[in-house]
Structures are given as C-alpha cells and as structure tokens.
Amino acid sequence: MPSTTPPSACRHCGIDHHEHMQRWTSAAGWHQWTQPTQQQVKQRMTVRRKARTTSR
C-alpha cells in the first residue's frame, strides 16, 4: 500500500471514498466503498507519518 493512501480509504482496494464509486478487486469482487478497519486506519497513519519524517 502506497504511503499516500488516505487513512479512511476503502478497506478492500485503498481508494478514497470520494473517488471510489464501484470497483473490482480479486479479493472482494465488485464492491462499493467499505469502511476500513481500525487496524487498517492505524497502519495507514503510521506509514504516512514515517514517510513524512523520513522525507525531512
């Protein structure tokens, strides 16, 4: 998952809610935006924070 993934992006594909519509992934098939788990949100925030601190 890229460091630019918004913490609240889709649980299945990592696409932001405003851009999502309906998407297909091999794991979830055709799906609408699904709220990420708390663990996914925390992991995404941690990755983004690390990317910000290493780029300085």
Backbone as JSON Lines, residues from 0, in Angstrom:
{"i":0,"aa":"M","n":[0.84,-1.17,0.0],"ca":[0.0,0.0,0.0],"c":[0.89,1.24,0.0]}
{"i":1,"aa":"P","n":[0.65,2.15,-0.93],"ca":[1.5,3.34,-1.0],"c":[1.3,4.24,0.21]}
{"i":2,"aa":"S","n":[2.31,5.04,0.5],"ca":[2.24,5.92,1.66],"c":[1.21,7.04,1.48]}
{"i":3,"aa":"T","n":[0.73,7.24,0.26],"ca":[-0.25,8.29,0.0],"c":[-1.68,7.8,0.2]}
{"i":4,"aa":"T","n":[-1.86,6.57,0.62],"ca":[-3.2,6.04,0.84],"c":[-3.85,6.77,2.0]}
{"i":5,"aa":"P","n":[-5.0,7.38,1.77],"ca":[-5.69,8.07,2.87],"c":[-6.08,7.05,3.95]}
{"i":6,"aa":"P","n":[-5.99,7.44,5.21],"ca":[-6.35,6.51,6.28],"c":[-7.79,5.99,6.17]}
{"i":7,"aa":"S","n":[-8.69,6.79,5.61],"ca":[-10.09,6.37,5.52],"c":[-10.44,5.76,4.16]}
{"i":8,"aa":"A","n":[-9.44,5.35,3.39],"ca":[-9.7,4.75,2.07],"c":[-10.38,3.39,2.22]}
{"i":9,"aa":"C","n":[-10.91,2.89,1.14],"ca":[-11.66,1.63,1.12],"c":[-10.87,0.48,1.75]}
{"i":10,"aa":"R","n":[-11.57,-0.33,2.5],"ca":[-10.99,-1.5,3.16],"c":[-10.37,-2.47,2.16]}
{"i":11,"aa":"H","n":[-10.99,-2.61,0.98],"ca":[-10.57,-3.64,0.03],"c":[-9.51,-3.18,-0.96]}
{"i":12,"aa":"C","n":[-9.6,-1.91,-1.42],"ca":[-8.72,-1.51,-2.51],"c":[-7.88,-0.26,-2.23]}
{"i":13,"aa":"G","n":[-8.17,0.45,-1.14],"ca":[-7.36,1.62,-0.78],"c":[-7.67,2.88,-1.54]}
{"i":14,"aa":"I","n":[-8.82,2.93,-2.23],"ca":[-9.2,4.13,-2.98],"c":[-10.06,5.01,-2.08]}
{"i":15,"aa":"D","n":[-9.82,6.33,-2.14],"ca":[-10.54,7.29,-1.32],"c":[-12.04,7.23,-1.61]}
{"i":16,"aa":"H","n":[-12.83,7.53,-0.59],"ca":[-14.29,7.46,-0.67],"c":[-14.85,8.32,-1.79]}
{"i":17,"aa":"H","n":[-14.31,9.52,-1.99],"ca":[-14.83,10.45,-2.99],"c":[-14.54,10.02,-4.42]}
{"i":18,"aa":"E","n":[-13.58,9.15,-4.63],"ca":[-13.21,8.7,-5.97],"c":[-13.64,7.27,-6.26]}
{"i":19,"aa":"H","n":[-14.26,6.62,-5.33],"ca":[-14.44,5.18,-5.39],"c":[-15.5,4.69,-6.36]}
{"i":20,"aa":"M","n":[-16.75,5.12,-6.2],"ca":[-17.89,4.59,-6.97],"c":[-17.96,3.09,-6.75]}
{"i":21,"aa":"Q","n":[-17.9,2.3,-7.82],"ca":[-17.91,0.84,-7.69],"c":[-16.64,0.31,-8.35]}
{"i":22,"aa":"R","n":[-15.92,-0.55,-7.65],"ca":[-14.64,-1.07,-8.14],"c":[-14.62,-2.59,-8.04]}
{"i":23,"aa":"W","n":[-13.65,-3.17,-8.72],"ca":[-13.47,-4.62,-8.69],"c":[-12.07,-4.95,-8.2]}
{"i":24,"aa":"T","n":[-11.98,-5.91,-7.29],"ca":[-10.7,-6.47,-6.87],"c":[-10.86,-7.98,-6.83]}
{"i":25,"aa":"S","n":[-9.77,-8.7,-6.98],"ca":[-9.87,-10.16,-6.96],"c":[-10.31,-10.66,-5.59]}
{"i":26,"aa":"A","n":[-9.93,-9.94,-4.53],"ca":[-10.3,-10.38,-3.18],"c":[-11.76,-10.1,-2.84]}
{"i":27,"aa":"A","n":[-12.29,-8.96,-3.3],"ca":[-13.64,-8.56,-2.91],"c":[-14.64,-8.59,-4.06]}
{"i":28,"aa":"G","n":[-14.18,-8.77,-5.29],"ca":[-15.08,-8.7,-6.44],"c":[-15.59,-7.28,-6.63]}
{"i":29,"aa":"W","n":[-16.78,-7.11,-7.23],"ca":[-17.37,-5.79,-7.4],"c":[-17.84,-5.32,-6.03]}
{"i":30,"aa":"H","n":[-17.44,-4.12,-5.65],"ca":[-17.8,-3.63,-4.33],"c":[-17.9,-2.12,-4.33]}
{"i":31,"aa":"Q","n":[-18.66,-1.6,-3.39],"ca":[-18.7,-0.17,-3.15],"c":[-17.7,0.13,-2.04]}
{"i":32,"aa":"W","n":[-17.46,1.42,-1.79],"ca":[-16.53,1.8,-0.74],"c":[-16.97,1.15,0.57]}
{"i":33,"aa":"T","n":[-16.02,0.55,1.26],"ca":[-16.29,-0.09,2.54],"c":[-15.35,0.52,3.58]}
{"i":34,"aa":"Q","n":[-15.91,0.86,4.72],"ca":[-15.13,1.48,5.78],"c":[-13.96,0.59,6.17]}
{"i":35,"aa":"P","n":[-12.76,1.16,6.3],"ca":[-11.6,0.36,6.7],"c":[-11.7,-0.04,8.17]}
{"i":36,"aa":"T","n":[-10.98,-1.09,8.52],"ca":[-10.92,-1.5,9.92],"c":[-10.07,-0.5,10.7]}
{"i":37,"aa":"Q","n":[-10.23,-0.51,12.01],"ca":[-9.41,0.37,12.85],"c":[-7.93,0.04,12.69]}
{"i":38,"aa":"Q","n":[-7.62,-1.24,12.51],"ca":[-6.23,-1.65,12.32],"c":[-5.68,-1.08,11.02]}
{"i":39,"aa":"Q","n":[-6.47,-1.09,9.94],"ca":[-6.02,-0.52,8.67],"c":[-5.79,0.98,8.8]}
{"i":40,"aa":"V","n":[-6.69,1.68,9.48],"ca":[-6.55,3.13,9.65],"c":[-5.25,3.42,10.41]}
{"i":41,"aa":"K","n":[-5.01,2.69,11.48],"ca":[-3.8,2.9,12.28],"c":[-2.54,2.62,11.46]}
{"i":42,"aa":"Q","n":[-2.56,1.52,10.7],"ca":[-1.4,1.16,9.89],"c":[-1.13,2.23,8.82]}
{"i":43,"aa":"R","n":[-2.17,2.7,8.16],"ca":[-2.01,3.72,7.12],"c":[-1.49,5.02,7.7]}
{"i":44,"aa":"M","n":[-1.97,5.4,8.88],"ca":[-1.49,6.62,9.52],"c":[-0.02,6.49,9.92]}
{"i":45,"aa":"T","n":[0.36,5.32,10.4],"ca":[1.74,5.07,10.78],"c":[2.67,5.16,9.58]}
{"i":46,"aa":"V","n":[2.27,4.57,8.46],"ca":[3.08,4.6,7.23],"c":[3.23,6.03,6.74]}
{"i":47,"aa":"R","n":[2.13,6.79,6.73],"ca":[2.21,8.19,6.28],"c":[3.09,9.02,7.19]}
{"i":48,"aa":"R","n":[3.0,8.81,8.49],"ca":[3.82,9.55,9.46],"c":[5.29,9.25,9.26]}
{"i":49,"aa":"K","n":[5.63,7.98,9.05],"ca":[7.02,7.6,8.82],"c":[7.54,8.22,7.53]}
{"i":50,"aa":"A","n":[6.71,8.25,6.5],"ca":[7.12,8.82,5.21],"c":[7.39,10.31,5.35]}
{"i":51,"aa":"R","n":[6.58,11.01,6.15],"ca":[6.79,12.44,6.37],"c":[8.07,12.72,7.12]}
{"i":52,"aa":"T","n":[8.37,11.91,8.14],"ca":[9.55,12.17,8.95],"c":[10.84,11.8,8.22]}
{"i":53,"aa":"T","n":[10.79,10.79,7.34],"ca":[11.99,10.41,6.61],"c":[12.28,11.34,5.43]}
{"i":54,"aa":"S","n":[11.26,12.05,4.96],"ca":[11.47,12.96,3.82],"c":[12.04,14.31,4.25]}
{"i":55,"aa":"R","n":[12.08,14.58,5.52],"ca":[12.59,15.88,6.01],"c":[14.08,15.91,6.06]}
